[in-house]
Coordinates of C-alpha atoms in Angstrom, one line a residue:
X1478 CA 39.0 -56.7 -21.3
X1479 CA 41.5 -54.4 -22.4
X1480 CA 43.9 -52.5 -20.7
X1481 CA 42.4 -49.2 -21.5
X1482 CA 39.1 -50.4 -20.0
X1483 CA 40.6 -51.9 -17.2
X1484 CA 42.6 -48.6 -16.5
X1485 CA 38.9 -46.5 -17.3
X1486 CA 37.1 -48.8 -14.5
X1487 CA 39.3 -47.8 -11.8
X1488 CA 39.9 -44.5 -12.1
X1489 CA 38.7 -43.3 -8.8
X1490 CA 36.7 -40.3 -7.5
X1491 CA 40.1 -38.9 -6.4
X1492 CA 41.8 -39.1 -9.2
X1493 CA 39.0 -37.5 -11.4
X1494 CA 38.4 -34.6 -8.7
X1495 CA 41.9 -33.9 -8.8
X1496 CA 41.5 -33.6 -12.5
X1497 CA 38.3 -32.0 -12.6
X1498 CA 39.8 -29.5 -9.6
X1499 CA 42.7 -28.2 -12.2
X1500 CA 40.0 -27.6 -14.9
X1501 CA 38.8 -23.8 -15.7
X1502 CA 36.0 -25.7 -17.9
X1503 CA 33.8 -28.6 -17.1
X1504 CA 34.5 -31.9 -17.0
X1505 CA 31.5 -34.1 -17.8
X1506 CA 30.8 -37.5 -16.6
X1507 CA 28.3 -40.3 -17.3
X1508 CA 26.2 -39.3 -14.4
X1509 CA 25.9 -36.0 -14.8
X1510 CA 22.4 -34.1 -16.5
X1511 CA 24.4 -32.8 -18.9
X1512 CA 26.2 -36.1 -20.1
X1513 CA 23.8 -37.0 -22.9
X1514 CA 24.0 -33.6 -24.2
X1515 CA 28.0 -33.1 -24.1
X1516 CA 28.5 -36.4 -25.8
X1517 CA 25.9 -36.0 -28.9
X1518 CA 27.5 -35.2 -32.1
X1519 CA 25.8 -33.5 -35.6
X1520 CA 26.2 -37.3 -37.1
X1521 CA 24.0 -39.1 -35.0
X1522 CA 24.9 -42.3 -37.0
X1523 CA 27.5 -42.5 -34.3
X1524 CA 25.9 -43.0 -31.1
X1525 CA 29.0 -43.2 -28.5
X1526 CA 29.1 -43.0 -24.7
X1527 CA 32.5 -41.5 -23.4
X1528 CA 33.4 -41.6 -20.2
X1529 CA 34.5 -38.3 -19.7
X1530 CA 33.9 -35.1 -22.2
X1531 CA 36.2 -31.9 -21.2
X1532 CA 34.6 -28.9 -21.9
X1533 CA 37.9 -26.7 -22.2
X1534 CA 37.6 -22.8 -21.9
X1535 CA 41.3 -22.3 -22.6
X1536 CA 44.7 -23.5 -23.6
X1537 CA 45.7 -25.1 -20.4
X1538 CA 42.4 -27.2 -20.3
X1539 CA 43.7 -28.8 -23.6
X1540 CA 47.1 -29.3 -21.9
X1541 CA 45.9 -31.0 -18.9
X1542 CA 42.9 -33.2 -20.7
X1543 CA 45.7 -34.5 -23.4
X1544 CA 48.3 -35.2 -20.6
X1545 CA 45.3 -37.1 -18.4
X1546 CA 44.3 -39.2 -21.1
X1547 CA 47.9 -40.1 -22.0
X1548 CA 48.9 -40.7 -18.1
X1549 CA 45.3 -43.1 -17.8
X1550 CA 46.0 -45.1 -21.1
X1551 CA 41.9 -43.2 -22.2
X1552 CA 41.3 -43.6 -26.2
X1553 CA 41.5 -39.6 -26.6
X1554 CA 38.9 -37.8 -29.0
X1555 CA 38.8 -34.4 -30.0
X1556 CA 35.6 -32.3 -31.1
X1557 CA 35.8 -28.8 -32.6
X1558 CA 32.7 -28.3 -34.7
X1559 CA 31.7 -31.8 -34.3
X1560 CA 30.7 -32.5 -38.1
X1561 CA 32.7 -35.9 -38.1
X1562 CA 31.4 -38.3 -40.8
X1563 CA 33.0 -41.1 -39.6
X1564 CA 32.5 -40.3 -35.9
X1565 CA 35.8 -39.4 -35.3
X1566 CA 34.5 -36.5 -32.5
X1567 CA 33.7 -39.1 -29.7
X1568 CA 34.8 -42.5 -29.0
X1569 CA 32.9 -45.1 -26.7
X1570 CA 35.2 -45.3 -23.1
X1571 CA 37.3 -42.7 -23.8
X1572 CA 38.2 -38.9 -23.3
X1573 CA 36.6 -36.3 -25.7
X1574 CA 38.2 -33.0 -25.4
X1575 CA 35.0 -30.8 -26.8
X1576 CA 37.1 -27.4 -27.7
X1577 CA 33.1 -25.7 -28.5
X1578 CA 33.4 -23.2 -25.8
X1579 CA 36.5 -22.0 -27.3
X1580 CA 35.2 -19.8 -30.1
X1581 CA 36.9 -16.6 -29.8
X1582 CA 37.7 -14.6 -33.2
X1583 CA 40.1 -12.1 -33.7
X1584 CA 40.3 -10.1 -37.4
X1585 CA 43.0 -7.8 -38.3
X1586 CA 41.7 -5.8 -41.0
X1587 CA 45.2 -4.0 -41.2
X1588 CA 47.2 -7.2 -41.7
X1589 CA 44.3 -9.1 -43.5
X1590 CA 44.1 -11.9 -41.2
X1591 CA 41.6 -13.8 -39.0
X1592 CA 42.6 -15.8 -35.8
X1593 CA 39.9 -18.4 -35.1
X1594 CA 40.3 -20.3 -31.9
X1595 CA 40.0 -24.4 -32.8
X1596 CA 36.2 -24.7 -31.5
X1597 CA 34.9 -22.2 -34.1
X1598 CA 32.5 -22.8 -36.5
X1599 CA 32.4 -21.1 -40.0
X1600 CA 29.7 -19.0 -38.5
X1601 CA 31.6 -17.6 -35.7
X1602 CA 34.4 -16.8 -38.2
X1603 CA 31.9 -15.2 -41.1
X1604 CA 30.2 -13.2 -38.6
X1605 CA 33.3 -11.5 -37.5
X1606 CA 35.4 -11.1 -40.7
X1607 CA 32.5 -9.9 -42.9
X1608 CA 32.1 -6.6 -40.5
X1609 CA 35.4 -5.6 -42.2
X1610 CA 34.6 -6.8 -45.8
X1611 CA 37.0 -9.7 -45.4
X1612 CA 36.8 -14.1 -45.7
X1613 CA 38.4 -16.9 -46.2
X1614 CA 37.3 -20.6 -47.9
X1615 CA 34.9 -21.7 -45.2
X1616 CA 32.1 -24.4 -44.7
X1617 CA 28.9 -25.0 -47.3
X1618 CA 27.5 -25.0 -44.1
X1619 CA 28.1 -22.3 -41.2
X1620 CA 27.6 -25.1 -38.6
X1621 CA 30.5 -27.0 -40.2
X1622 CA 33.6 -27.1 -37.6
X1623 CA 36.7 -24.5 -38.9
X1624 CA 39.5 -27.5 -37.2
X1625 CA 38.5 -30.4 -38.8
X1626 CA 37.4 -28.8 -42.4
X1627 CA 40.8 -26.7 -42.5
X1628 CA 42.8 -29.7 -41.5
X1629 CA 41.6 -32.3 -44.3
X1630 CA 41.6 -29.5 -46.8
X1631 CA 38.5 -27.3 -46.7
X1632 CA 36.8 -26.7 -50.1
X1633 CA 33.9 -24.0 -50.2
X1634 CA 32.6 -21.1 -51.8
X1635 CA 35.9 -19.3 -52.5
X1636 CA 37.9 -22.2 -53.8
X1637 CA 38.7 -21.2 -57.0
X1638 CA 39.5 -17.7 -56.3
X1639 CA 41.0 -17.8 -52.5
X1640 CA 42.5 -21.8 -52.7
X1641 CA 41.5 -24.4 -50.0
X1642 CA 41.0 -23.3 -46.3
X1643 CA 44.4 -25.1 -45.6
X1644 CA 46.3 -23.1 -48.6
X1645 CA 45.6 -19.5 -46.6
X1646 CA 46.7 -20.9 -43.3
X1647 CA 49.5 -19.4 -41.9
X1648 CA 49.9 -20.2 -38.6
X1649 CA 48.2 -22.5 -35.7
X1650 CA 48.8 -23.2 -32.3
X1651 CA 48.7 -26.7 -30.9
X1652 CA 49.0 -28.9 -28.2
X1653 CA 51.3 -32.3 -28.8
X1654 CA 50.9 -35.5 -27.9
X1655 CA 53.1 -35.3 -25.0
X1656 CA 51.7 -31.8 -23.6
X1657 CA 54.0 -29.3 -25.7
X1658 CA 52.5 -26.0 -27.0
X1659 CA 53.8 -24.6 -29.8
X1660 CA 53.2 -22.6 -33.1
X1661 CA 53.7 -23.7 -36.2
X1662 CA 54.5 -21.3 -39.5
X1663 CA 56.5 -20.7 -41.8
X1664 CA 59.7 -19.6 -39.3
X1665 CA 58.6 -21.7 -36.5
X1666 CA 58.4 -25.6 -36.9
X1667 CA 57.4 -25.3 -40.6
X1668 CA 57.2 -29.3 -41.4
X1669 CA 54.4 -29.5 -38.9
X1670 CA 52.5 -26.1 -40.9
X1671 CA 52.7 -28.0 -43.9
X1672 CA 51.5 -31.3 -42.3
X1673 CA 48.9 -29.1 -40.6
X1674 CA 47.4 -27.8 -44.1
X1675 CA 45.8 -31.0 -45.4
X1676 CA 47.2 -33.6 -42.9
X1677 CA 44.0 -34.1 -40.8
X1678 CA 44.0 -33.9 -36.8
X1679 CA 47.1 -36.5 -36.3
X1680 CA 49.9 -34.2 -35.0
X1681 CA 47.7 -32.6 -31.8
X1682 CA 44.8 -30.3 -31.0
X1683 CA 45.2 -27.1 -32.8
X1684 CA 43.7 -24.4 -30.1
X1685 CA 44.2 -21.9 -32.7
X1686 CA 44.3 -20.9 -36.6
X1687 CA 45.9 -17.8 -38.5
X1688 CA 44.4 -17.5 -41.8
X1689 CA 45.5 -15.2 -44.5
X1690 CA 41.8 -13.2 -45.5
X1691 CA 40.6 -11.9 -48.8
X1692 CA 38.1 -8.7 -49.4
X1693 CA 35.1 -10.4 -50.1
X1694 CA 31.6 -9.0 -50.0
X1695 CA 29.3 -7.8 -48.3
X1696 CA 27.3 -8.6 -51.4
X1697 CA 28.2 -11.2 -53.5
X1698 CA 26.4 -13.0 -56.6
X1699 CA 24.7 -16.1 -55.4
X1700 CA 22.5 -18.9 -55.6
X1701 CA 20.8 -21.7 -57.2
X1702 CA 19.0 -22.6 -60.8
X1703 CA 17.1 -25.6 -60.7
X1704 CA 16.7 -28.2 -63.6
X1705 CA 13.9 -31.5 -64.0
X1706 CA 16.0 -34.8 -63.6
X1707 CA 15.6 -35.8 -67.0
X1708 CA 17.6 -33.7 -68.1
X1709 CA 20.9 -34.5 -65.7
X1710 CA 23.0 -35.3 -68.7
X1711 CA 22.3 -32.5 -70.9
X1712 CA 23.0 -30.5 -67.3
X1713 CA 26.0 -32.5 -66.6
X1714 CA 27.8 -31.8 -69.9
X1715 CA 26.9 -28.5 -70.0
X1716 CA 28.5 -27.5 -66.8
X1717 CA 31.8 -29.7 -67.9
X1718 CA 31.5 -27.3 -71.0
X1719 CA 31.3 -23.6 -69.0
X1720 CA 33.2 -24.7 -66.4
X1721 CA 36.5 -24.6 -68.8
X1722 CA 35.8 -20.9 -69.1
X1723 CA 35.0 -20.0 -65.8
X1724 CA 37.2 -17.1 -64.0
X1725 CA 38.5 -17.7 -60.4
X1726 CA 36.0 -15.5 -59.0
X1727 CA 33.2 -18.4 -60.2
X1728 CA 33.1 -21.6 -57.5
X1729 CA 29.7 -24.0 -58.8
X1730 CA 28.1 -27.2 -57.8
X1731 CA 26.1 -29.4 -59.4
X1732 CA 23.7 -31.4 -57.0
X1733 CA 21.3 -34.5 -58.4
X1734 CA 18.7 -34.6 -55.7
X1735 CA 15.3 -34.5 -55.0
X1736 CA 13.1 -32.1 -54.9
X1737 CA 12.1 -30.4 -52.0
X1738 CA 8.1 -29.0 -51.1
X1739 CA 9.5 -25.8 -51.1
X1740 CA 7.3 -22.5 -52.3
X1741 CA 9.8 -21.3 -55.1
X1742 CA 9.3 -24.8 -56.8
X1743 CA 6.7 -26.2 -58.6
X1744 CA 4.2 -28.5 -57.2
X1745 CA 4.5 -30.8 -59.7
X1746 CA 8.2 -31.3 -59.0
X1747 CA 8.0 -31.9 -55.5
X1748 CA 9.6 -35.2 -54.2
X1749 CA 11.1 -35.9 -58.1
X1750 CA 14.4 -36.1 -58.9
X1751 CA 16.2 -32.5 -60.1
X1752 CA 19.2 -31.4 -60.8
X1753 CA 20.5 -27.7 -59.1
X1754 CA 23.5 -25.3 -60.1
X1755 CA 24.5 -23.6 -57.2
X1756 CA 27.5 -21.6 -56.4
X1757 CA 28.8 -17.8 -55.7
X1758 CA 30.3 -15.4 -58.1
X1759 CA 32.7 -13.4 -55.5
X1760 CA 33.6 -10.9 -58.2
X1761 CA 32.2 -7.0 -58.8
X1762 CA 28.3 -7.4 -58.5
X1763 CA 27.4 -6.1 -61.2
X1764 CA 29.4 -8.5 -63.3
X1765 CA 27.8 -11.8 -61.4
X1766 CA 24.9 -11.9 -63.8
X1767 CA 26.6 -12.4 -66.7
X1768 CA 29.5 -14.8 -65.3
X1769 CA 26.4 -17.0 -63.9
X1770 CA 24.8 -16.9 -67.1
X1771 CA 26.3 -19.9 -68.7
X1772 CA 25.6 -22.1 -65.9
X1773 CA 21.9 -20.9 -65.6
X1774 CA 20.9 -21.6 -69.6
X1775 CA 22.1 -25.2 -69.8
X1776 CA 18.3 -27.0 -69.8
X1777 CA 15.0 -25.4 -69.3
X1778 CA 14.6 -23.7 -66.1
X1779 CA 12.4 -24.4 -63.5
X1780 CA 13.1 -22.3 -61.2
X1781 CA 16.2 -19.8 -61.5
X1782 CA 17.0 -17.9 -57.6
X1783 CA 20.6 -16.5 -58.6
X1784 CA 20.9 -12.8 -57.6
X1785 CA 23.0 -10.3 -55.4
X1786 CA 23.3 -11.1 -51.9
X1787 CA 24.7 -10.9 -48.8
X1788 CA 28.0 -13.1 -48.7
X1789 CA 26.9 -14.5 -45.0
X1790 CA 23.5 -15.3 -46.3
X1791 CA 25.1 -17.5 -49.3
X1792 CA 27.1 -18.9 -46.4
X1793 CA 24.1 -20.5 -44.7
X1794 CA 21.9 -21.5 -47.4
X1795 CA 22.2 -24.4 -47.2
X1796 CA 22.0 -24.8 -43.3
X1797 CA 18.4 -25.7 -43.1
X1798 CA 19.3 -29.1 -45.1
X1799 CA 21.7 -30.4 -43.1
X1800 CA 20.8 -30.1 -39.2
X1801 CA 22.0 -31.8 -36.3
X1802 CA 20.7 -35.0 -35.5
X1803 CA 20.2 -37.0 -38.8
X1804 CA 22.4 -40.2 -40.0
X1805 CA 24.7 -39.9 -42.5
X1806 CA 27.8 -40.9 -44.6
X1807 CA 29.7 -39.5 -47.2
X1808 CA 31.8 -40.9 -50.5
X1809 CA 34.4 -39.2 -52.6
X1810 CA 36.1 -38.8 -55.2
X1811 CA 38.0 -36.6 -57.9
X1812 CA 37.7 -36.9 -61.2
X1813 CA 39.4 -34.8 -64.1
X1814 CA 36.4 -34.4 -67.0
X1815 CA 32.5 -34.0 -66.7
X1816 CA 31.9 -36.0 -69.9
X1817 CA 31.2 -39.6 -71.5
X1818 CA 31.3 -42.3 -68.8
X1819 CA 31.4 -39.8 -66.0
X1820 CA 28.0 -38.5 -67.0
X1821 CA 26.7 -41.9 -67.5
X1822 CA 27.8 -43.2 -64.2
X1823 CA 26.9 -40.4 -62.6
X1824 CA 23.0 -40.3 -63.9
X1825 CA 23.1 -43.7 -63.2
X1826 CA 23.8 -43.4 -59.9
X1827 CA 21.2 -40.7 -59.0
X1828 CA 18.4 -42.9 -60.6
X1829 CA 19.2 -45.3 -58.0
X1830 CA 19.3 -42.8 -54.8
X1831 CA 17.7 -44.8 -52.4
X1832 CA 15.6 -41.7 -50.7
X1833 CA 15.0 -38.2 -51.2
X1834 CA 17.0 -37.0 -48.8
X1835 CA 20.4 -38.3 -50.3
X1836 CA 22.3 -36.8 -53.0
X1837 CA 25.1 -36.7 -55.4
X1838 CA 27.4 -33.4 -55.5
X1839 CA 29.8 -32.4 -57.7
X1840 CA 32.0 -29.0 -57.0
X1841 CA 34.2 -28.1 -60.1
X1842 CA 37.6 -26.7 -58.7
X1843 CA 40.6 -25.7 -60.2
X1844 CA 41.6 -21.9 -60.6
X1845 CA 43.7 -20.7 -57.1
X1846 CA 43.3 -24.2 -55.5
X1847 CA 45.2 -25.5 -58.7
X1848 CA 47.9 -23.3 -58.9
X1849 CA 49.5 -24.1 -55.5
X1850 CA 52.3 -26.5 -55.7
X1851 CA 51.9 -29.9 -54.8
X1852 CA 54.5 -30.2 -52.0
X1853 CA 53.8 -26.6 -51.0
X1854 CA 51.1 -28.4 -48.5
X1855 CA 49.8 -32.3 -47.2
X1856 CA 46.7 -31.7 -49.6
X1857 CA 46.7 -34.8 -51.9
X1858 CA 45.6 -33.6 -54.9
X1859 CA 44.6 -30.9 -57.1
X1860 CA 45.2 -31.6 -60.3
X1861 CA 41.7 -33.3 -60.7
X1862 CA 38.8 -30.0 -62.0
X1863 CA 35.9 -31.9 -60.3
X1864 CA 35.3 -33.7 -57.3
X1865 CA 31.9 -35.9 -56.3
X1866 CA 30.7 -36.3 -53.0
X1867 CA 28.0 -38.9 -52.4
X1868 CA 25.8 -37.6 -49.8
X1869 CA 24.1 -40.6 -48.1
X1870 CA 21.5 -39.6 -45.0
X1871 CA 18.4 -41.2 -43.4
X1872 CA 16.6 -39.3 -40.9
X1873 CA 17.3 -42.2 -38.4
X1874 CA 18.9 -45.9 -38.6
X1875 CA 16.1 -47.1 -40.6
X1876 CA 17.9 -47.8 -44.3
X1877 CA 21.3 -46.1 -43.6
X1878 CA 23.0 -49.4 -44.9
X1879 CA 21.3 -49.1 -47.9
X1880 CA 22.4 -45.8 -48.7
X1881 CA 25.7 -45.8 -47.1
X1882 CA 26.0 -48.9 -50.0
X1883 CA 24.7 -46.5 -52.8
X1884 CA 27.3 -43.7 -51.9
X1885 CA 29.9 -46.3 -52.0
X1886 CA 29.0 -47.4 -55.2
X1887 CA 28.4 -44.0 -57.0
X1888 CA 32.1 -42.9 -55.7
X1889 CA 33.2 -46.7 -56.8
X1890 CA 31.5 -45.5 -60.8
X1891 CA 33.8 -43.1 -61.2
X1892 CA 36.9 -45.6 -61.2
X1893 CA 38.4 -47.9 -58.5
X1894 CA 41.5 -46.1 -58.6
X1895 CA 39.8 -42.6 -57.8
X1896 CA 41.3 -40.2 -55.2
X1897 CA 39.4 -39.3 -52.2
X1898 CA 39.1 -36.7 -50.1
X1899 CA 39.8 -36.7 -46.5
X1900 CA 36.4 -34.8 -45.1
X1901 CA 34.3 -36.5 -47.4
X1902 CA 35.4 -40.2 -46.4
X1903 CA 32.8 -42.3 -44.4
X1904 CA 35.3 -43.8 -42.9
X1905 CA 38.8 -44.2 -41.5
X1906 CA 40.6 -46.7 -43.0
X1907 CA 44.0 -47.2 -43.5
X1908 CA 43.2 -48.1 -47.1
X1909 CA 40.8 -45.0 -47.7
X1910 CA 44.0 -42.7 -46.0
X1911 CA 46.5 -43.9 -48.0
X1912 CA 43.6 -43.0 -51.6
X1913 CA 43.5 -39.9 -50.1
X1914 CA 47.5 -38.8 -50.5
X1915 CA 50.3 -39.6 -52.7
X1916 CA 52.8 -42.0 -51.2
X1917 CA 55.2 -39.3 -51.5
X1918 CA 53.1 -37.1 -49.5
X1919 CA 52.3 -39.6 -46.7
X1920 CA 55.7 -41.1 -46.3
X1921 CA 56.3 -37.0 -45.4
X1922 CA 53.5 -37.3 -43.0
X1923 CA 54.6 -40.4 -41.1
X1924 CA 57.8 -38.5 -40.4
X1925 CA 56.0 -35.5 -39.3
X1926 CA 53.3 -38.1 -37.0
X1927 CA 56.5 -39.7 -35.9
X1928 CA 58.5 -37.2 -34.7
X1929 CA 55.1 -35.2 -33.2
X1930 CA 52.8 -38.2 -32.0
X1931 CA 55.1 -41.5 -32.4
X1932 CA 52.7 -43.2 -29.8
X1933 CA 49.8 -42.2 -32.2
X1934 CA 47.8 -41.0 -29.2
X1935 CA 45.4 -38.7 -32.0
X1936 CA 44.7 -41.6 -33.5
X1937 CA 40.8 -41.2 -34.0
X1938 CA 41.2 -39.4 -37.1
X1939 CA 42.0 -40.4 -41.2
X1940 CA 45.0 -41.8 -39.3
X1941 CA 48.6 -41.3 -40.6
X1942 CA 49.7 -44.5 -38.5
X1943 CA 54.1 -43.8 -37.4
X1944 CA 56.4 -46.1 -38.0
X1945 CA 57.1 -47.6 -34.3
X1946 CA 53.2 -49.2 -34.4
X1947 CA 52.3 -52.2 -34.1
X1948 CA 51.5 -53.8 -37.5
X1949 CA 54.1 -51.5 -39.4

């Protein structure tokens, strides 16, 4: 038995009522009614049993929850949105510090900027800043967490035009590893700002986020064209071809899939594999028909649903396709060219999709995202114009080895020495951190986790592991 469970089993009813007594939230324990509920996650391919979950309403709860699970030796977890792929949102014996009731945000239209407090979901934040015609790079889903997608990056809708989520932040509170709060920005601890735009969760729980906001909307250009499967690499190519022309205001995906029994699609497509465009032109309106053009005429159509439309409803279109509850695991990887033996591999892979409920996507990027320096932030790459994300989900644990083997393989076809991306990495290992950054950039990081977290306490993350650990 290890010391952290020995510590866990004696904890005693005084000690945890003390705790629970200093607590403005809820502090939730095996026993309670509400245990299975505060310990569930949106992956459900990670099925763990805390022993205590902190609900925290505020600031000081984060204080007192980090300082509790450093004084009891408790493996500490940390759950904003809760969208973890690799489970990192709850651990099995351990403290998870759930920061959901803490989605308060604030917009200053004046000074362009949103504050989103770190349990906020791209929902809570879209909801707010669209009443004053303003966004930032958010979620391709509105359930996605804003902490954990701004932290490892945060590509979306706005990419090209706006830059990553992490790229517009410009300031965060955060609680440290040994109960500190402070602010990070530009004139205040700067190092851990730029550690905090790419760097993942490693340095502390951020209780807050400053973003920098753009005038997007309320109506954008928007939406999907849909393609048979037999015509992926025609499709492919295509896009690879328009997408060397397309203006910042243009961010696309291509998606191999299957096809859903949905209305707006044939009957005789249903359950087949297809290929959809999809994507947002963020520019004047009235221009988005033309801009989309290109990327709508690359096969024959089978069903073409681009239009105007509200920027919040773009935002969740895609939410019915990913709800809570289901199994999965993600790949990545960026790639420079959509051409030749990318195409190949890529078709290949999709005629191998082991269900219909998996799928391979690939987001062309470039434009704003590619203009920022390398060193200006932790974000480990962005000279690449494309990056794939295998999409591997079962609607329970019946076949999720199998597909969790076909994502790893489709990622593996675009080259073994392939970058990855932080928030779409199945896992957490040291090997798939150290793809995801250049050793320049992570020997940076292990400073800033040393001189923040030298204990690594936020460990359960795409760990930057300091230098005083074991093993190093």
């Amino acid at each position: 038995m290890t010391t952290t469970e020995t510590r866990q089993d004696t904890l005693g009813e005084a000690t945890l009522g003390e705790f629970a007594e200093g607590l403005r939230g809820e502090l939730v324990r095996p026993t309670d009614p509400s245990y299975d509920e505060a310990r569930s996650i949106w992956n459900a391919a990670h099925d763990k049993k805390p022993a205590l979950v902190v609900r925290c309403h505020g600031v000081a709860d984060v204080v007192r929850a980090v300082e509790f699970a450093r004084s009891e030796g408790l493996s500490l977890a940390v759950r904003g949105g809760g969208h973890s792929i690799p489970g990192f949102s709850t651990v099995d014996g351990g403290l998870v510090i759930d920061l959901s009731p803490m989605n308060a945000v604030r917009v200053d239209p004046n000074r362009q900027r949103i504050v989103a407090q770190g349990g906020c979901v791209w929902g809570d934040v879209d909801a707010e800043a669209q009443a004053f015609g303003l966004a930032v790079t958010g979620g391709l889903v509105s359930t996605t967490g804003v902490a954990g997608f701004t932290l490892g990056g945060g590509i979306g809708w706005l990419v090209r035009r706006c830059g990553l989520a992490c790229d517009n932040l410009v300031g965060a509170d955060i609680v440290t590893a040994d109960g500190q709060y402070l602010h990070a920005s530009e004139d205040e601890n700067p190092e851990l700002l730029w550690a905090l735009r790419g760097g993942g969760g490693n340095f502390g729980v951020v209780t807050s986020f400053e973003f920098q906001a753009h005038e997007v909307g309320p109506t954008v250009f928007a939406g999907l064209v849909f393609y048979p499967g037999d015509q992926a690499a025609r499709v492919l190519r295509g896009f690879g071809e328009a997408a060397a022309n397309a203006p910042d205001e243009l961010s696309l995906a291509v998606n191999l899939t299957t096809a859903p029994p949905l209305p707006f699609l044939p009957e005789d497509v249903h359950g087949k594999p297809i290929v959809a465009v999809l994507g947002m032109w963020s520019g004047q309106t009235e221009d988005g028909d033309e801009a989309t053009r290109p990327f709508r005429t690359l096969a024959p159509v089978v069903a073409d649903l681009f239009g105007p439309m509200p920027y919040n409803a773009m935002q969740t279109l895609l939410d019915p396709l990913f709800p809570r509850g289901m199994w999965n695991y993600f790949r990545s990887a960026f790639f420079t060219e959509l051409g030749g033996k990318t195409v190949d591999a890529l078709v290949s892979s999709h005629s191998q999709v082991p269900n219909g409920v998996s799928e391979l996507h690939i987001h062309h990027l470039g434009g704003a995202m590619g203009r920022v320096p390398a060193d200006a932030t932790a974000f480990g790459t962005r000279d690449h114009e494309f990056i794939l994300n295998a999409v591997a989900r079962t609607p329970d644990g019946n076949g999720f080895d199998e597909v969790a083997q076909w994502a790893r393989s489709a990622s593996a076809g675009l080259g073994p020495d392939a970058a990855s991306y932080v928030n779409f990495t199945g896992e957490g290992s040291e090997e798939s951190v150290r793809a995801s950054y250049p050793s320049s950039t992570y020997d940076r990081l292990v400073a800033v986790k040393d001189r923040y977290d030298p204990t690594n306490l936020f460990r359960l993350n795409q760990n930057i592991t300091p230098s005083a650990a074991p093993g190093r």
